[in-house]
Short mmCIF file of C-alpha atoms and ligand atoms in Angstrom, two decimals:
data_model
loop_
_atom_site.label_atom_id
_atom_site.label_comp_id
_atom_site.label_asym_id
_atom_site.label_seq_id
_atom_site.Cartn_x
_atom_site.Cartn_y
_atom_site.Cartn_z
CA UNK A 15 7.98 -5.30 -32.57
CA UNK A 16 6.25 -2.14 -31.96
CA UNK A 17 3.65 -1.90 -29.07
CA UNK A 18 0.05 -0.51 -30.25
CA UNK A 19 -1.84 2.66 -29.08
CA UNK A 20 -3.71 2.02 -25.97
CA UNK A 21 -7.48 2.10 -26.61
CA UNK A 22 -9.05 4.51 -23.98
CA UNK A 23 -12.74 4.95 -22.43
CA UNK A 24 -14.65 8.52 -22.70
CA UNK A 25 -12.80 9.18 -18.94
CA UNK A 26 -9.58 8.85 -20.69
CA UNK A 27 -8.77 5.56 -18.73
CA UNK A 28 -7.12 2.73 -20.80
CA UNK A 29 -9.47 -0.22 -21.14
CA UNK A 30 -6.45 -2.77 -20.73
CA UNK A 31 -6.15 -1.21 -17.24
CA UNK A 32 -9.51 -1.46 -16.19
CA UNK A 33 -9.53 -5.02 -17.17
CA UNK A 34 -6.36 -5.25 -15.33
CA UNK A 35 -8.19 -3.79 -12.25
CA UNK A 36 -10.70 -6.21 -12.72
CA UNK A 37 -8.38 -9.13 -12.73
CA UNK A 38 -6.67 -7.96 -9.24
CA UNK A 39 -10.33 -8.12 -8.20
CA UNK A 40 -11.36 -11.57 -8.79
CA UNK A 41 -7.92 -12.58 -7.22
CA UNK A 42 -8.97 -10.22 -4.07
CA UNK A 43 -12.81 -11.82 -4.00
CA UNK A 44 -10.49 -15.02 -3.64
CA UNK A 45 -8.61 -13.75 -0.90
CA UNK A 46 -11.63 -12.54 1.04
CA UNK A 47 -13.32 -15.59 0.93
CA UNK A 48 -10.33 -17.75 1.79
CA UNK A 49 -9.50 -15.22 5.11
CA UNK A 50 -13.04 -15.40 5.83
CA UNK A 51 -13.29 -19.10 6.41
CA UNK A 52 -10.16 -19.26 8.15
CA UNK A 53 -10.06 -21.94 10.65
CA UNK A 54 -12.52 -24.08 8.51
CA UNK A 55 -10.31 -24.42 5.65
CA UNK A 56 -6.88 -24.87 7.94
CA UNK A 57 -5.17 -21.75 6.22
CA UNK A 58 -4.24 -20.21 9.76
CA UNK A 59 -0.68 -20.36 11.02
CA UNK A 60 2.63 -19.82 9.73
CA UNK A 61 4.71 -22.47 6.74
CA UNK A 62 7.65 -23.26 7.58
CA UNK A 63 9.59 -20.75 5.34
CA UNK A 64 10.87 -16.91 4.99
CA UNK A 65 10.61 -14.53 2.55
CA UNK A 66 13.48 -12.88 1.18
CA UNK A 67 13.18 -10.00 3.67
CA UNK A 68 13.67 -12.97 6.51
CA UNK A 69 9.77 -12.95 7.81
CA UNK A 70 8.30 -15.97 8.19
CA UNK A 71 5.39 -16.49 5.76
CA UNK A 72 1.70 -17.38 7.16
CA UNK A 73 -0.06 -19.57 4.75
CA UNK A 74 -2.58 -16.72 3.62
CA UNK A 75 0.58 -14.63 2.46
CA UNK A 76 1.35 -17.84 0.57
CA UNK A 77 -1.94 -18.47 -0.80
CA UNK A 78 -2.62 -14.85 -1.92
CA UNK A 79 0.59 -14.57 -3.36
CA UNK A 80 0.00 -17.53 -5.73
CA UNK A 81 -3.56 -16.34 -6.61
CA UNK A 82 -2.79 -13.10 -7.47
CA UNK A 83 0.41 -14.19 -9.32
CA UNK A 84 -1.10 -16.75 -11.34
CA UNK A 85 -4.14 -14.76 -12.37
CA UNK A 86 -2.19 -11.79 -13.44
CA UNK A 87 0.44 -13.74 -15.30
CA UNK A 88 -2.24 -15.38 -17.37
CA UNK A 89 -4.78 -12.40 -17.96
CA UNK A 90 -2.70 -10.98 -21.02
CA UNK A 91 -2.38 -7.06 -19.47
CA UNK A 92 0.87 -7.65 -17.37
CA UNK A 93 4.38 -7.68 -18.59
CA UNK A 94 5.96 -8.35 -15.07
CA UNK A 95 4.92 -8.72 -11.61
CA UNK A 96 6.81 -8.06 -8.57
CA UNK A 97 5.78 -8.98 -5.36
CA UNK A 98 6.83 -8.80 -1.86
CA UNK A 99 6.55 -12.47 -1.20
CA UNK A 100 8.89 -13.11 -4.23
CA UNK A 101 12.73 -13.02 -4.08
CA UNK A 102 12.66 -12.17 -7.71
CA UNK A 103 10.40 -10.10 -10.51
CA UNK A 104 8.23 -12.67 -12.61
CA UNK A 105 7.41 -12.03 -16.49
CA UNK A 106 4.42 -12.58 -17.80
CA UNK A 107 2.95 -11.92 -21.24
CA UNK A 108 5.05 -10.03 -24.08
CA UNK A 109 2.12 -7.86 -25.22
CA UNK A 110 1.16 -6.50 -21.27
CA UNK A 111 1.48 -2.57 -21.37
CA UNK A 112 1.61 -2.65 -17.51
CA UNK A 113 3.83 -4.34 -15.02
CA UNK A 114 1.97 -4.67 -11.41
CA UNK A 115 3.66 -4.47 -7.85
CA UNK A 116 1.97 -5.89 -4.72
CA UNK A 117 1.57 -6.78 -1.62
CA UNK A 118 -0.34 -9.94 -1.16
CA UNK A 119 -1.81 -10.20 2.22
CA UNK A 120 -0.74 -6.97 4.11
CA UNK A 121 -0.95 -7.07 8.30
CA UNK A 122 0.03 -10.50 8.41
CA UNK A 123 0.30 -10.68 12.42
CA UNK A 124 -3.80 -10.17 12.49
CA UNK A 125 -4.43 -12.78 10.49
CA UNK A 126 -4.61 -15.62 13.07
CA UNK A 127 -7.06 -13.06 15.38
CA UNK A 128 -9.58 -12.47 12.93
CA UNK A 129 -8.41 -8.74 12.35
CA UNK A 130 -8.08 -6.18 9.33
CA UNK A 131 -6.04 -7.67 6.40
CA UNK A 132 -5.63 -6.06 3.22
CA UNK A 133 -3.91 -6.50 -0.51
CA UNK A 134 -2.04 -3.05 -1.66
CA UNK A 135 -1.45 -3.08 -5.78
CA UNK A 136 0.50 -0.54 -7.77
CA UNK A 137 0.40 -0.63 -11.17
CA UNK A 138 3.46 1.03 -13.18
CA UNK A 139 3.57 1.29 -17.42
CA UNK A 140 6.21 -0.92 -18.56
CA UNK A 141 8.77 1.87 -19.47
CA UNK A 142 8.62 3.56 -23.26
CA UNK A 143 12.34 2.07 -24.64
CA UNK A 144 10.96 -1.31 -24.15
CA UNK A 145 9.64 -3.51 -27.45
CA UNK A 146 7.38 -6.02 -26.93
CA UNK A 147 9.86 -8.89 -27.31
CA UNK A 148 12.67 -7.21 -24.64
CA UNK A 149 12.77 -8.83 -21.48
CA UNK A 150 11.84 -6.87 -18.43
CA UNK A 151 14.23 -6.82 -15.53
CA UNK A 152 14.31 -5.70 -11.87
CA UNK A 153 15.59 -2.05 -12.79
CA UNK A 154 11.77 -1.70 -15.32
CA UNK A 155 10.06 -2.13 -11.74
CA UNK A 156 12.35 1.24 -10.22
CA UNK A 157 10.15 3.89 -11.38
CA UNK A 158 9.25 6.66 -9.26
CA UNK A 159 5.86 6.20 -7.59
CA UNK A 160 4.52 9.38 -9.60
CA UNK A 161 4.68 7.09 -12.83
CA UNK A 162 2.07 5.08 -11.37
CA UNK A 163 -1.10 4.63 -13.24
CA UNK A 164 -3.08 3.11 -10.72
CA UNK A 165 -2.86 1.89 -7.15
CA UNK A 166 -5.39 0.62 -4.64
CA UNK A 167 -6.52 -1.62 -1.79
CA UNK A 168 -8.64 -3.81 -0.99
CA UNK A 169 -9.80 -4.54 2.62
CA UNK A 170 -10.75 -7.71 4.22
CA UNK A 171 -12.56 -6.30 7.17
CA UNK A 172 -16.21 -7.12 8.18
CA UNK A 173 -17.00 -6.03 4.23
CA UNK A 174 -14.73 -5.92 1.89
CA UNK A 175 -13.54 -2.61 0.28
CA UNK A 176 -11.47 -1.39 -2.26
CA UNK A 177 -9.76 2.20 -2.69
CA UNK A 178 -8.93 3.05 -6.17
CA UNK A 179 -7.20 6.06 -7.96
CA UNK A 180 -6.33 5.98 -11.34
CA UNK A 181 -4.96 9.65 -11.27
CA UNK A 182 -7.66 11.44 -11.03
CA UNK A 183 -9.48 11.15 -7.02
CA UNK A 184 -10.05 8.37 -5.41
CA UNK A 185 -12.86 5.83 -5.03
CA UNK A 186 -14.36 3.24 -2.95
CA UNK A 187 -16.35 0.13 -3.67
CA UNK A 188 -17.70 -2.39 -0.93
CA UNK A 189 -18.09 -5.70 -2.25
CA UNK A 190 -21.96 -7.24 -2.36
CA UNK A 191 -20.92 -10.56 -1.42
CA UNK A 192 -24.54 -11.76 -2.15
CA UNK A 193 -23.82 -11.50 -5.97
CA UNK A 194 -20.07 -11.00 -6.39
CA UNK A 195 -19.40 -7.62 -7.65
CA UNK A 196 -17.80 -4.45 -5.83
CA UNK A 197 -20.54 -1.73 -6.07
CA UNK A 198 -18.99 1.85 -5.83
CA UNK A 199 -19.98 3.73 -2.28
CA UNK A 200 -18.13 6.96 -2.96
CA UNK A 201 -17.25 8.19 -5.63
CA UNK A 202 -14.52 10.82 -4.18
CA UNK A 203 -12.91 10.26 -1.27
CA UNK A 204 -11.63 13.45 0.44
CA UNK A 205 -9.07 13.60 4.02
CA UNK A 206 -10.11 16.18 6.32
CA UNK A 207 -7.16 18.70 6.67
CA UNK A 208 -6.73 18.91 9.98
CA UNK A 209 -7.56 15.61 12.78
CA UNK A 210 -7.05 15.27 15.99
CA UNK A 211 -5.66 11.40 15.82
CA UNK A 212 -2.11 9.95 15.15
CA UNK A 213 -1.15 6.36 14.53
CA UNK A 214 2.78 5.09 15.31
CA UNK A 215 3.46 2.27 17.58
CA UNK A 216 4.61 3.92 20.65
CA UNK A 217 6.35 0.50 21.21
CA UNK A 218 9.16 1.71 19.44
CA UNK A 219 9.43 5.26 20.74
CA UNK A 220 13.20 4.82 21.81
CA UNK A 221 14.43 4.27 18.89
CA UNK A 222 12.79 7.34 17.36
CA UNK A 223 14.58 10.11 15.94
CA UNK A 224 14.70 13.45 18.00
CA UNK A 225 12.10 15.43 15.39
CA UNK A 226 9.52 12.26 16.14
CA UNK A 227 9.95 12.44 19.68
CA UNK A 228 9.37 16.04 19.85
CA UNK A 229 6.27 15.92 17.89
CA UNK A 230 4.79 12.76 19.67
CA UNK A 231 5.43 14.15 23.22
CA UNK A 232 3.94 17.06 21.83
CA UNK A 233 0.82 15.17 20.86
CA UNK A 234 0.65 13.30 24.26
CA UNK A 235 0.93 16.97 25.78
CA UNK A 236 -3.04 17.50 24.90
CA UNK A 237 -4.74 21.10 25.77
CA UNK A 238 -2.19 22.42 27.97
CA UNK A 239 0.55 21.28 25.84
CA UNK A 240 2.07 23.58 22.86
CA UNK A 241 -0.50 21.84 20.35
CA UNK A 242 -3.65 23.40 22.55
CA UNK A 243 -5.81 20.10 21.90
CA UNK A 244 -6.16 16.67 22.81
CA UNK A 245 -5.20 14.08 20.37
CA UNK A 246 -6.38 10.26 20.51
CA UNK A 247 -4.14 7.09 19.01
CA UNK A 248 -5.07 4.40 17.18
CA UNK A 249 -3.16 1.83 15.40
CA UNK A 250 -4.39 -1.34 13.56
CA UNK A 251 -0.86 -3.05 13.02
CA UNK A 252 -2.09 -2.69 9.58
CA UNK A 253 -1.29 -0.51 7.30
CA UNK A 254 -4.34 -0.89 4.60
CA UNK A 255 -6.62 -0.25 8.21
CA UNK A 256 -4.95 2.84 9.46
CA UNK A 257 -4.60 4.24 5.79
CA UNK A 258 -8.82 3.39 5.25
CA UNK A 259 -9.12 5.07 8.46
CA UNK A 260 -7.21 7.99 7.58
CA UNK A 261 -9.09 8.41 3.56
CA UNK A 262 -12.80 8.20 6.03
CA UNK A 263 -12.22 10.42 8.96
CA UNK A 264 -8.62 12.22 8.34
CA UNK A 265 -6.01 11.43 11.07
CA UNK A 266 -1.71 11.17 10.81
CA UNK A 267 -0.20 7.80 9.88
CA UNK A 268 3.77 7.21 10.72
CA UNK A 269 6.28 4.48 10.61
CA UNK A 270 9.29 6.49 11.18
CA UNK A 271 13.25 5.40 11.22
CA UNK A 272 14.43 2.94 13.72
CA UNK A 273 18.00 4.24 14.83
CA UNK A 274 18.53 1.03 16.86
CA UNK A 275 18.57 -0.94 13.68
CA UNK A 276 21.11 0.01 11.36
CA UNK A 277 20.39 -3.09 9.47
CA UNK A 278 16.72 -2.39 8.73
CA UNK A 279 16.46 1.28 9.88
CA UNK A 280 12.94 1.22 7.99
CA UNK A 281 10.01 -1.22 7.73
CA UNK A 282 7.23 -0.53 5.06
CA UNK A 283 8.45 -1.31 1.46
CA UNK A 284 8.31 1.49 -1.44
CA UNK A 285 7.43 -0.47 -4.31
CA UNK A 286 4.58 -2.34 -2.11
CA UNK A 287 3.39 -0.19 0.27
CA UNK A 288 4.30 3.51 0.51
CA UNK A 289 3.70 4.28 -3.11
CA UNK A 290 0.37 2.91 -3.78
CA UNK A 291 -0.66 4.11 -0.30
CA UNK A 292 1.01 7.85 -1.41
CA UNK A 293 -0.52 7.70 -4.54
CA UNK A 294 -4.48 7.31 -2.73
CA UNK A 295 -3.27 9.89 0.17
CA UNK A 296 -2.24 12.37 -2.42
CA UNK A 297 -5.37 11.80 -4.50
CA UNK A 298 -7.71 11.88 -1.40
CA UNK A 299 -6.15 15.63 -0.61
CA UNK A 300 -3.40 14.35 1.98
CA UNK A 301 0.27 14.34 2.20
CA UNK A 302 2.86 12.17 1.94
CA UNK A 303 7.20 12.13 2.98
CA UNK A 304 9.63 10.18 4.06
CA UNK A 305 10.13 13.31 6.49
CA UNK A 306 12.65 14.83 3.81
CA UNK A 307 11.02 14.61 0.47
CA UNK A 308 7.81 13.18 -0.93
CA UNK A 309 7.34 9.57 -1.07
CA UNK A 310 5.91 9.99 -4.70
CA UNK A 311 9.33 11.81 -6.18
CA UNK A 312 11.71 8.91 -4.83
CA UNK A 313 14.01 7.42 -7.38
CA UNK A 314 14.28 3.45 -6.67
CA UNK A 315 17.27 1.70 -5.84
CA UNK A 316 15.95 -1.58 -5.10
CA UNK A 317 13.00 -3.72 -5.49
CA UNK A 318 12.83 -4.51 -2.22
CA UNK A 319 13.47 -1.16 -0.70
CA UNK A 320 11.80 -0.18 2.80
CA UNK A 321 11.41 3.45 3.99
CA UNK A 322 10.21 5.70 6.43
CA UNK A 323 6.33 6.65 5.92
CA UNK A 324 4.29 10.15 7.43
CA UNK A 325 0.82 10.26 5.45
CA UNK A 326 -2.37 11.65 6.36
CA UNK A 327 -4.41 15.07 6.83
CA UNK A 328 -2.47 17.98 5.08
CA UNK A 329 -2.16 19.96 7.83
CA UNK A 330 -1.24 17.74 10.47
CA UNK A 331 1.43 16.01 8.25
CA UNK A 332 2.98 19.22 7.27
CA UNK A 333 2.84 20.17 11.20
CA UNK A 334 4.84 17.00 11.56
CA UNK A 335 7.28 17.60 8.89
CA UNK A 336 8.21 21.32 10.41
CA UNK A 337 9.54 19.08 13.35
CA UNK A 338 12.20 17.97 10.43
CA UNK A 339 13.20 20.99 8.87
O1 F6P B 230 3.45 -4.77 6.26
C1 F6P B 230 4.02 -4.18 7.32
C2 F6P B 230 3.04 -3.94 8.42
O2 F6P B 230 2.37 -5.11 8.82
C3 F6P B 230 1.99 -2.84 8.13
O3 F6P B 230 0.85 -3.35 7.53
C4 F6P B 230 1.72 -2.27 9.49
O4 F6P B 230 1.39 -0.90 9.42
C5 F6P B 230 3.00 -2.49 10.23
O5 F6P B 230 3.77 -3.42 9.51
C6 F6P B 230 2.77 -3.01 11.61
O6 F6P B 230 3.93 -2.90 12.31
P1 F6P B 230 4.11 -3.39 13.82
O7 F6P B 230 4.35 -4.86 13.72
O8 F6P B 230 5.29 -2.63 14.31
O9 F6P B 230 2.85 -3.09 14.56
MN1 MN B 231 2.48 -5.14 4.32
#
């Protein structure tokens, strides 16, 4: 069976994908009510289980896992979804054009101290060789994150916001929780080139690689140091936080390579994390690498797949990647 022609709006986005966008939405006003009542509906604390990646799962990861899962299989737009609180890719209905990647509840370890959370989508098209009766498997999900057709966040902070791109800037909507709907508050997000902030946790700085250590104890040299200016840290142990932070005021985010861990030398997922969050960056004006290529031209190996990240201001970024060459 042959798929149809999408139908698009005047913008040239496809109306399937808005409605898509739309369903992550009502799954995310979910979310932020759930994390907002907290204590009063007993969803703090851990289950007892792991996730494939061997973290133990908090209840909200559970919870927003299942709600965004559930409403995506059943809205009729997605083919797959793939998630990073499930071992495996799930199908969902044979006519979906788009197949969705996410992570549920991102920032896990604030949840119980009533810090920034956040839900990071990609959406991907389900690849042009497939009919509408094939079944999609893990390898339809290993896409480069360039092929995305939309990625975004939304923020449970004290409001709620959401950063969309679908290709063409980026967006952001704060949700009027007095009537239900996210009302856009600008309408294109820009990163300042240059900053004078960094975010890394310095917890980890001896297992850095040599070109991260230089840079960092460059930016901890302030004025009289080879950099000339002070720089100031901030980091929210959440990725969705320090990335809004960076799309408002600019700044450098990194989660480099661990090379005391050959086992897990990386820790923020492609599919789930550094793609959507490349795809906004690059939108927004920034830059984005693993430190040796573009996070946006990797080619996929697995699902699950964890990398190194440096995002943020153009300038700064590309400062940080001459420590590399
Ligand atoms: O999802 C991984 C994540 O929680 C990110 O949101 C965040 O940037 C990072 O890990 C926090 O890492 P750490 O626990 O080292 O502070
Ligand atoms: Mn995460």
């Amino acid at each position: 069976m042959r798929r149809l022609a999408p139908v698009l709006r005047e913008d040239g986005v496809e109306l399937d994908l808005i409605s898509l966008v739309r369903t992550i939405l009502a799954a995310c006003k979910d979310i932020s009510f759930r994390v907002g009542q907290a204590e009063l509906s007993g969803v703090l604390g851990s289950t007892l289980d792991e996730n494939i990646q061997g973290e133990t799962q908090k209840k909200l990861d559970v919870l927003s896992n299942q709600l965004l899962k559930d409403m995506l299989l059943e809205s009729g737009f997605v083919r797959a979804i793939a998630s990073e609180e499930e071992d495996f890719i799930v199908e969902g209905e044979h006519g979906g054009r788009f197949l969705v990647a996410f992570d549920p509840l991102d920032g896990s370890s604030n949840i119980d101290i009533n810090s920034l959370t956040g839900t990071i989508f990609s959406i991907l098209p389900v690849p042009d060789n497939k009919l509408a009766g094939d079944a999609i498997t893990e390898s339809d999900f290993l896409q480069p994150g360039r092929n995305q057709v939309a990625s975004g966040y939304v923020m449970y902070g004290p409001s709620t916001i959401l950063a969309l791109t679908t290709g063409k800037g980026v967006k952001l909507y704060t949700l009027d929780k007095t009537h239900g709907s996210f009302l856009l508050t600008n309408e294109n997000v820009s990163i300042p080139e240059e900053t004078q902030e960094f975010a890394i946790n310095a917890s980890n700085q001896h297992s850095w690689q040599a070109p991260m250590q230089r840079y960092v104890r460059d930016l901890l040299d302030g004025k009289n140091g080879v950099r000339g200016k002070r720089f100031n840290m901030r980091w929210v142990a959440c990725m969705v936080g320090d990335v809004h932070r960076i799309l408002c005021r600019g700044g450098i985010f990194t989660y480099p390579v661990h090379t005391d861990n050959q086992a897990q030398p990386h820790k923020l997922r492609l599919l789930y994390e550094a793609n959507p969050m490349g795809l906004l960056i690059e939108q927004a004006g920034g830059l984005v690498s693993t430190g040796e290529q573009n996070i946006l031209d990797i080619q996929p190996t697995e699902l699950h797949q964890r990398v190194p990240v440096i995002l943020g201001s153009k300038q700064e970024v590309q400062v940080c990647l001459g420590y590399h060459d």
